[in-house]
Amino acid sequence: MANRDKKQDLMVKVVCVVLAFGLWLFVTNTENPNKTYTLRNIPVEVIKEDDLIKNLGLTLVPNQELFVDLTIEGPTTAVYSVKASDFRVVLDVSSYILVEGKQEVTATVKEYPDSISIKSSSDLKVTIDVDAYVE
C-alpha cells in the first residue's frame, strides 16, 4: 500500500509541475508583461577616428576592445529574443576634445529593435586610451 501512495504522490507532483508550466506559458504569451533586462558586453564601434588624427594629431591606441552594458525594457518575448548584434553602439571621437592618456567618454546607441526601449542610454561610458599620432 505504501508503494501505491508513493506513486500517487509522484503523479500529483508531476501534474502540478506540468500545470504550473502551462500556466506560465499562458501568462507569458497572452499577457506578455514588460521585463527589464541588462544585456552585457555590447561592442562599441569607433567612428571618425580620421578626424581625430587630422584635427588634433592624436589616435586611439590599437587593439582596444570597447564594450558597454545596456539595460533594456519591453515585452518579455521581445526582451528575451534580442541579441547583442541587434544593437549598434557608436563612439564618435570627433565630438570630443581629447588629450593624450586614458579618458572616459560616452557612447550612443544608434540602432536597436523597435520592440524594446533603452533604459540606460546615458550611462554608456567607455574608457579609451589616446596617444600622439606618429607616421
Short mmCIF file of N, CA and C in Angstrom, two decimals:
data_model
loop_
_atom_site.label_atom_id
_atom_site.label_comp_id
_atom_site.label_asym_id
_atom_site.label_seq_id
_atom_site.Cartn_x
_atom_site.Cartn_y
_atom_site.Cartn_z
N MET A 1 0.81 -1.19 0.00
CA MET A 1 0.00 0.00 0.00
C MET A 1 0.86 1.26 0.00
N ALA A 2 2.02 1.22 0.67
CA ALA A 2 2.91 2.36 0.73
C ALA A 2 3.48 2.68 -0.65
N ASN A 3 3.75 1.65 -1.43
CA ASN A 3 4.27 1.83 -2.78
C ASN A 3 3.26 2.56 -3.65
N ARG A 4 1.98 2.22 -3.47
CA ARG A 4 0.91 2.86 -4.25
C ARG A 4 0.77 4.33 -3.86
N ASP A 5 0.90 4.65 -2.57
CA ASP A 5 0.82 6.03 -2.10
C ASP A 5 1.98 6.86 -2.67
N LYS A 6 3.18 6.28 -2.74
CA LYS A 6 4.33 6.98 -3.31
C LYS A 6 4.12 7.28 -4.78
N LYS A 7 3.52 6.34 -5.52
CA LYS A 7 3.24 6.56 -6.94
C LYS A 7 2.22 7.66 -7.11
N GLN A 8 1.19 7.69 -6.25
CA GLN A 8 0.17 8.74 -6.34
C GLN A 8 0.78 10.10 -6.01
N ASP A 9 1.64 10.15 -4.98
CA ASP A 9 2.30 11.41 -4.63
C ASP A 9 3.17 11.91 -5.78
N LEU A 10 3.90 11.00 -6.39
CA LEU A 10 4.73 11.36 -7.52
C LEU A 10 3.88 11.86 -8.69
N MET A 11 2.77 11.20 -8.94
CA MET A 11 1.88 11.60 -10.03
C MET A 11 1.29 12.99 -9.76
N VAL A 12 0.91 13.26 -8.53
CA VAL A 12 0.37 14.58 -8.17
C VAL A 12 1.43 15.66 -8.39
N LYS A 13 2.67 15.38 -7.99
CA LYS A 13 3.75 16.35 -8.17
C LYS A 13 4.02 16.62 -9.65
N VAL A 14 4.03 15.58 -10.45
CA VAL A 14 4.26 15.74 -11.89
C VAL A 14 3.14 16.56 -12.52
N VAL A 15 1.89 16.27 -12.16
CA VAL A 15 0.75 17.02 -12.70
C VAL A 15 0.84 18.48 -12.28
N CYS A 16 1.24 18.76 -11.04
CA CYS A 16 1.38 20.15 -10.57
C CYS A 16 2.45 20.90 -11.35
N VAL A 17 3.57 20.25 -11.60
CA VAL A 17 4.64 20.89 -12.37
C VAL A 17 4.18 21.18 -13.79
N VAL A 18 3.51 20.24 -14.43
CA VAL A 18 3.02 20.43 -15.79
C VAL A 18 2.00 21.56 -15.83
N LEU A 19 1.08 21.60 -14.88
CA LEU A 19 0.08 22.67 -14.84
C LEU A 19 0.73 24.03 -14.58
N ALA A 20 1.72 24.08 -13.69
CA ALA A 20 2.41 25.35 -13.42
C ALA A 20 3.13 25.84 -14.67
N PHE A 21 3.79 24.95 -15.38
CA PHE A 21 4.48 25.32 -16.61
C PHE A 21 3.47 25.82 -17.65
N GLY A 22 2.35 25.13 -17.78
CA GLY A 22 1.31 25.55 -18.72
C GLY A 22 0.75 26.92 -18.37
N LEU A 23 0.54 27.17 -17.09
CA LEU A 23 0.04 28.48 -16.66
C LEU A 23 1.07 29.57 -16.94
N TRP A 24 2.35 29.26 -16.71
CA TRP A 24 3.40 30.23 -17.00
C TRP A 24 3.43 30.56 -18.49
N LEU A 25 3.33 29.53 -19.35
CA LEU A 25 3.29 29.75 -20.80
C LEU A 25 2.10 30.60 -21.20
N PHE A 26 0.95 30.32 -20.63
CA PHE A 26 -0.26 31.07 -20.94
C PHE A 26 -0.09 32.55 -20.59
N VAL A 27 0.37 32.83 -19.37
CA VAL A 27 0.53 34.22 -18.93
C VAL A 27 1.57 34.93 -19.77
N THR A 28 2.68 34.26 -20.07
CA THR A 28 3.73 34.88 -20.86
C THR A 28 3.26 35.20 -22.27
N ASN A 29 2.50 34.32 -22.88
CA ASN A 29 2.08 34.53 -24.26
C ASN A 29 0.86 35.44 -24.39
N THR A 30 -0.05 35.42 -23.44
CA THR A 30 -1.24 36.26 -23.58
C THR A 30 -1.05 37.63 -22.95
N GLU A 31 -0.47 37.67 -21.79
CA GLU A 31 -0.27 38.95 -21.11
C GLU A 31 1.00 39.64 -21.59
N ASN A 32 2.06 38.87 -21.82
CA ASN A 32 3.34 39.38 -22.27
C ASN A 32 3.78 40.60 -21.47
N PRO A 33 3.96 40.45 -20.17
CA PRO A 33 4.29 41.60 -19.32
C PRO A 33 5.65 42.19 -19.68
N ASN A 34 5.83 43.47 -19.32
CA ASN A 34 7.11 44.13 -19.56
C ASN A 34 8.17 43.57 -18.63
N LYS A 35 9.37 43.48 -19.17
CA LYS A 35 10.50 42.92 -18.43
C LYS A 35 11.68 43.85 -18.61
N THR A 36 12.46 44.02 -17.56
CA THR A 36 13.70 44.79 -17.63
C THR A 36 14.86 43.80 -17.58
N TYR A 37 15.84 44.01 -18.45
CA TYR A 37 16.95 43.07 -18.56
C TYR A 37 18.22 43.83 -18.91
N THR A 38 19.35 43.40 -18.38
CA THR A 38 20.63 44.02 -18.72
C THR A 38 21.37 43.12 -19.68
N LEU A 39 21.63 43.65 -20.85
CA LEU A 39 22.36 42.94 -21.90
C LEU A 39 23.82 43.36 -21.77
N ARG A 40 24.70 42.41 -21.60
CA ARG A 40 26.10 42.71 -21.30
C ARG A 40 27.01 42.55 -22.52
N ASN A 41 28.10 43.29 -22.49
CA ASN A 41 29.19 43.20 -23.48
C ASN A 41 28.74 43.47 -24.90
N ILE A 42 28.11 44.61 -25.09
CA ILE A 42 27.74 45.04 -26.44
C ILE A 42 28.93 45.82 -27.01
N PRO A 43 29.44 45.40 -28.17
CA PRO A 43 30.63 46.07 -28.71
C PRO A 43 30.32 47.51 -29.14
N VAL A 44 31.32 48.37 -28.95
CA VAL A 44 31.21 49.78 -29.32
C VAL A 44 32.03 50.00 -30.58
N GLU A 45 31.41 50.62 -31.57
CA GLU A 45 32.07 50.93 -32.85
C GLU A 45 32.61 52.36 -32.78
N VAL A 46 33.89 52.54 -33.05
CA VAL A 46 34.52 53.87 -33.04
C VAL A 46 34.43 54.44 -34.46
N ILE A 47 33.89 55.66 -34.56
CA ILE A 47 33.78 56.30 -35.88
C ILE A 47 34.52 57.64 -35.86
N LYS A 48 34.84 58.11 -37.06
CA LYS A 48 35.51 59.38 -37.30
C LYS A 48 36.86 59.49 -36.62
N GLU A 49 37.58 58.39 -36.58
CA GLU A 49 38.92 58.41 -36.00
C GLU A 49 39.87 59.24 -36.87
N ASP A 50 39.61 59.32 -38.17
CA ASP A 50 40.44 60.12 -39.07
C ASP A 50 40.40 61.60 -38.69
N ASP A 51 39.24 62.10 -38.23
CA ASP A 51 39.13 63.50 -37.80
C ASP A 51 40.00 63.75 -36.58
N LEU A 52 40.12 62.78 -35.73
CA LEU A 52 40.97 62.90 -34.54
C LEU A 52 42.43 63.06 -34.96
N ILE A 53 42.83 62.31 -35.97
CA ILE A 53 44.21 62.40 -36.47
C ILE A 53 44.43 63.75 -37.14
N LYS A 54 43.50 64.16 -38.01
CA LYS A 54 43.65 65.42 -38.76
C LYS A 54 43.62 66.65 -37.86
N ASN A 55 42.67 66.71 -36.95
CA ASN A 55 42.46 67.93 -36.16
C ASN A 55 43.35 68.04 -34.92
N LEU A 56 43.64 66.93 -34.29
CA LEU A 56 44.38 67.00 -33.02
C LEU A 56 45.73 66.30 -33.06
N GLY A 57 46.01 65.56 -34.14
CA GLY A 57 47.26 64.83 -34.21
C GLY A 57 47.32 63.68 -33.22
N LEU A 58 46.16 63.14 -32.89
CA LEU A 58 46.07 62.04 -31.93
C LEU A 58 45.42 60.83 -32.58
N THR A 59 45.59 59.68 -31.97
CA THR A 59 44.95 58.47 -32.44
C THR A 59 44.66 57.57 -31.24
N LEU A 60 43.76 56.65 -31.44
CA LEU A 60 43.48 55.68 -30.39
C LEU A 60 44.57 54.62 -30.37
N VAL A 61 44.94 54.19 -29.18
CA VAL A 61 45.92 53.11 -29.06
C VAL A 61 45.29 51.87 -29.71
N PRO A 62 46.05 51.14 -30.54
CA PRO A 62 45.49 49.97 -31.24
C PRO A 62 45.02 48.86 -30.29
N ASN A 63 44.17 48.02 -30.83
CA ASN A 63 43.67 46.81 -30.16
C ASN A 63 42.87 47.08 -28.90
N GLN A 64 42.17 48.19 -28.86
CA GLN A 64 41.27 48.45 -27.74
C GLN A 64 39.92 47.84 -28.07
N GLU A 65 39.41 47.05 -27.17
CA GLU A 65 38.08 46.49 -27.34
C GLU A 65 37.16 47.21 -26.37
N LEU A 66 36.17 47.87 -26.91
CA LEU A 66 35.25 48.66 -26.09
C LEU A 66 33.89 47.98 -26.04
N PHE A 67 33.37 47.85 -24.84
CA PHE A 67 32.07 47.21 -24.63
C PHE A 67 31.26 48.02 -23.62
N VAL A 68 29.94 47.96 -23.75
CA VAL A 68 29.04 48.58 -22.77
C VAL A 68 27.95 47.59 -22.39
N ASP A 69 27.29 47.87 -21.29
CA ASP A 69 26.13 47.09 -20.87
C ASP A 69 24.90 47.97 -21.06
N LEU A 70 23.83 47.40 -21.61
CA LEU A 70 22.59 48.13 -21.83
C LEU A 70 21.48 47.55 -20.99
N THR A 71 20.73 48.41 -20.34
CA THR A 71 19.52 47.97 -19.64
C THR A 71 18.36 48.26 -20.57
N ILE A 72 17.63 47.22 -20.92
CA ILE A 72 16.53 47.36 -21.87
C ILE A 72 15.22 46.97 -21.18
N GLU A 73 14.12 47.43 -21.77
CA GLU A 73 12.80 47.11 -21.24
C GLU A 73 11.85 46.90 -22.41
N GLY A 74 10.94 45.95 -22.23
CA GLY A 74 9.95 45.68 -23.27
C GLY A 74 9.18 44.42 -22.94
N PRO A 75 8.33 44.01 -23.86
CA PRO A 75 7.58 42.77 -23.66
C PRO A 75 8.54 41.60 -23.47
N THR A 76 8.17 40.69 -22.61
CA THR A 76 9.04 39.56 -22.25
C THR A 76 9.58 38.83 -23.47
N THR A 77 8.71 38.55 -24.43
CA THR A 77 9.17 37.80 -25.61
C THR A 77 10.20 38.59 -26.41
N ALA A 78 10.03 39.91 -26.49
CA ALA A 78 10.99 40.74 -27.23
C ALA A 78 12.31 40.84 -26.48
N VAL A 79 12.25 41.02 -25.18
CA VAL A 79 13.47 41.18 -24.38
C VAL A 79 14.33 39.93 -24.43
N TYR A 80 13.70 38.77 -24.34
CA TYR A 80 14.48 37.53 -24.33
C TYR A 80 14.93 37.10 -25.72
N SER A 81 14.42 37.73 -26.77
CA SER A 81 14.82 37.32 -28.12
C SER A 81 15.92 38.22 -28.70
N VAL A 82 16.25 39.35 -28.06
CA VAL A 82 17.28 40.23 -28.62
C VAL A 82 18.67 39.69 -28.33
N LYS A 83 19.60 40.06 -29.23
CA LYS A 83 21.00 39.68 -29.10
C LYS A 83 21.84 40.95 -29.18
N ALA A 84 23.08 40.84 -28.76
CA ALA A 84 23.99 41.99 -28.81
C ALA A 84 24.13 42.51 -30.24
N SER A 85 24.05 41.63 -31.22
CA SER A 85 24.21 42.03 -32.62
C SER A 85 23.02 42.85 -33.14
N ASP A 86 21.91 42.89 -32.39
CA ASP A 86 20.76 43.70 -32.78
C ASP A 86 20.96 45.18 -32.47
N PHE A 87 22.04 45.52 -31.78
CA PHE A 87 22.30 46.89 -31.35
C PHE A 87 23.53 47.43 -32.05
N ARG A 88 23.50 48.74 -32.28
CA ARG A 88 24.68 49.42 -32.83
C ARG A 88 25.00 50.57 -31.89
N VAL A 89 26.09 50.40 -31.15
CA VAL A 89 26.53 51.43 -30.21
C VAL A 89 27.77 52.08 -30.81
N VAL A 90 27.78 53.41 -30.87
CA VAL A 90 28.81 54.15 -31.59
C VAL A 90 29.49 55.15 -30.66
N LEU A 91 30.78 55.29 -30.85
CA LEU A 91 31.56 56.32 -30.18
C LEU A 91 32.14 57.22 -31.25
N ASP A 92 31.65 58.46 -31.32
CA ASP A 92 32.12 59.44 -32.29
C ASP A 92 33.24 60.24 -31.64
N VAL A 93 34.51 59.89 -31.93
CA VAL A 93 35.63 60.55 -31.28
C VAL A 93 35.84 61.98 -31.77
N SER A 94 35.24 62.35 -32.90
CA SER A 94 35.40 63.72 -33.39
C SER A 94 34.59 64.72 -32.57
N SER A 95 33.67 64.25 -31.76
CA SER A 95 32.84 65.16 -30.97
C SER A 95 33.46 65.49 -29.61
N TYR A 96 34.66 65.00 -29.35
CA TYR A 96 35.35 65.26 -28.09
C TYR A 96 36.66 65.98 -28.35
N ILE A 97 37.06 66.81 -27.41
CA ILE A 97 38.39 67.40 -27.43
C ILE A 97 39.22 66.52 -26.52
N LEU A 98 40.04 65.69 -27.12
CA LEU A 98 40.78 64.69 -26.38
C LEU A 98 42.23 65.11 -26.21
N VAL A 99 42.87 64.56 -25.20
CA VAL A 99 44.29 64.76 -24.95
C VAL A 99 44.91 63.37 -24.80
N GLU A 100 46.22 63.31 -24.77
CA GLU A 100 46.88 62.02 -24.61
C GLU A 100 46.56 61.42 -23.25
N GLY A 101 46.41 60.09 -23.24
CA GLY A 101 46.15 59.38 -22.00
C GLY A 101 44.78 58.71 -22.01
N LYS A 102 44.42 58.15 -20.87
CA LYS A 102 43.13 57.48 -20.74
C LYS A 102 42.06 58.50 -20.39
N GLN A 103 40.90 58.35 -21.07
CA GLN A 103 39.79 59.26 -20.85
C GLN A 103 38.48 58.51 -20.91
N GLU A 104 37.53 59.01 -20.16
CA GLU A 104 36.19 58.40 -20.16
C GLU A 104 35.29 59.23 -21.06
N VAL A 105 34.67 58.56 -22.03
CA VAL A 105 33.77 59.23 -22.97
C VAL A 105 32.47 58.44 -23.04
N THR A 106 31.46 59.05 -23.62
CA THR A 106 30.14 58.43 -23.67
C THR A 106 29.81 58.00 -25.09
N ALA A 107 29.40 56.75 -25.22
CA ALA A 107 28.94 56.21 -26.50
C ALA A 107 27.44 56.43 -26.61
N THR A 108 26.91 56.30 -27.82
CA THR A 108 25.47 56.45 -28.04
C THR A 108 24.92 55.24 -28.78
N VAL A 109 23.67 54.95 -28.51
CA VAL A 109 23.00 53.83 -29.18
C VAL A 109 22.37 54.39 -30.46
N LYS A 110 22.80 53.88 -31.61
CA LYS A 110 22.28 54.36 -32.90
C LYS A 110 21.17 53.47 -33.44
N GLU A 111 21.26 52.18 -33.20
CA GLU A 111 20.24 51.26 -33.72
C GLU A 111 19.89 50.24 -32.65
N TYR A 112 18.59 49.96 -32.55
CA TYR A 112 18.11 48.92 -31.65
C TYR A 112 16.72 48.48 -32.11
N PRO A 113 16.27 47.30 -31.69
CA PRO A 113 14.96 46.81 -32.13
C PRO A 113 13.83 47.74 -31.68
N ASP A 114 12.83 47.90 -32.53
CA ASP A 114 11.70 48.78 -32.22
C ASP A 114 10.85 48.28 -31.06
N SER A 115 10.89 46.99 -30.81
CA SER A 115 10.00 46.40 -29.80
C SER A 115 10.47 46.62 -28.37
N ILE A 116 11.66 47.18 -28.18
CA ILE A 116 12.16 47.41 -26.83
C ILE A 116 12.57 48.87 -26.67
N SER A 117 12.77 49.28 -25.42
CA SER A 117 13.27 50.63 -25.16
C SER A 117 14.55 50.52 -24.33
N ILE A 118 15.41 51.51 -24.48
CA ILE A 118 16.69 51.54 -23.77
C ILE A 118 16.48 52.35 -22.50
N LYS A 119 16.83 51.77 -21.36
CA LYS A 119 16.65 52.46 -20.09
C LYS A 119 17.91 53.17 -19.62
N SER A 120 19.07 52.74 -20.05
CA SER A 120 20.31 53.30 -19.51
C SER A 120 21.21 53.89 -20.59
N SER A 121 20.64 54.68 -21.48
CA SER A 121 21.46 55.20 -22.59
C SER A 121 22.41 56.30 -22.14
N SER A 122 22.19 56.90 -20.96
CA SER A 122 23.08 57.96 -20.51
C SER A 122 24.30 57.41 -19.77
N ASP A 123 24.30 56.13 -19.45
CA ASP A 123 25.39 55.54 -18.69
C ASP A 123 26.33 54.71 -19.56
N LEU A 124 26.47 55.07 -20.79
CA LEU A 124 27.28 54.26 -21.71
C LEU A 124 28.70 54.80 -21.79
N LYS A 125 29.35 54.86 -20.66
CA LYS A 125 30.70 55.40 -20.60
C LYS A 125 31.72 54.29 -20.89
N VAL A 126 32.71 54.65 -21.70
CA VAL A 126 33.81 53.74 -22.00
C VAL A 126 35.12 54.51 -21.78
N THR A 127 36.15 53.78 -21.43
CA THR A 127 37.46 54.39 -21.24
C THR A 127 38.31 54.08 -22.46
N ILE A 128 38.83 55.15 -23.07
CA ILE A 128 39.69 54.99 -24.25
C ILE A 128 41.09 55.48 -23.92
N ASP A 129 42.05 54.94 -24.63
CA ASP A 129 43.44 55.34 -24.46
C ASP A 129 43.88 56.04 -25.74
N VAL A 130 44.28 57.30 -25.60
CA VAL A 130 44.65 58.14 -26.75
C VAL A 130 46.15 58.43 -26.68
N ASP A 131 46.78 58.42 -27.86
CA ASP A 131 48.21 58.67 -27.92
C ASP A 131 48.49 59.59 -29.12
N ALA A 132 49.66 60.17 -29.17
CA ALA A 132 50.04 61.02 -30.29
C ALA A 132 50.17 60.18 -31.55
N TYR A 133 49.74 60.76 -32.67
CA TYR A 133 49.82 60.05 -33.95
C TYR A 133 51.21 60.27 -34.55
N VAL A 134 51.88 59.14 -34.86
CA VAL A 134 53.20 59.20 -35.47
C VAL A 134 53.16 58.39 -36.74
N GLU A 135 53.65 58.99 -37.83
CA GLU A 135 53.66 58.26 -39.10
C GLU A 135 54.87 57.39 -39.22
#
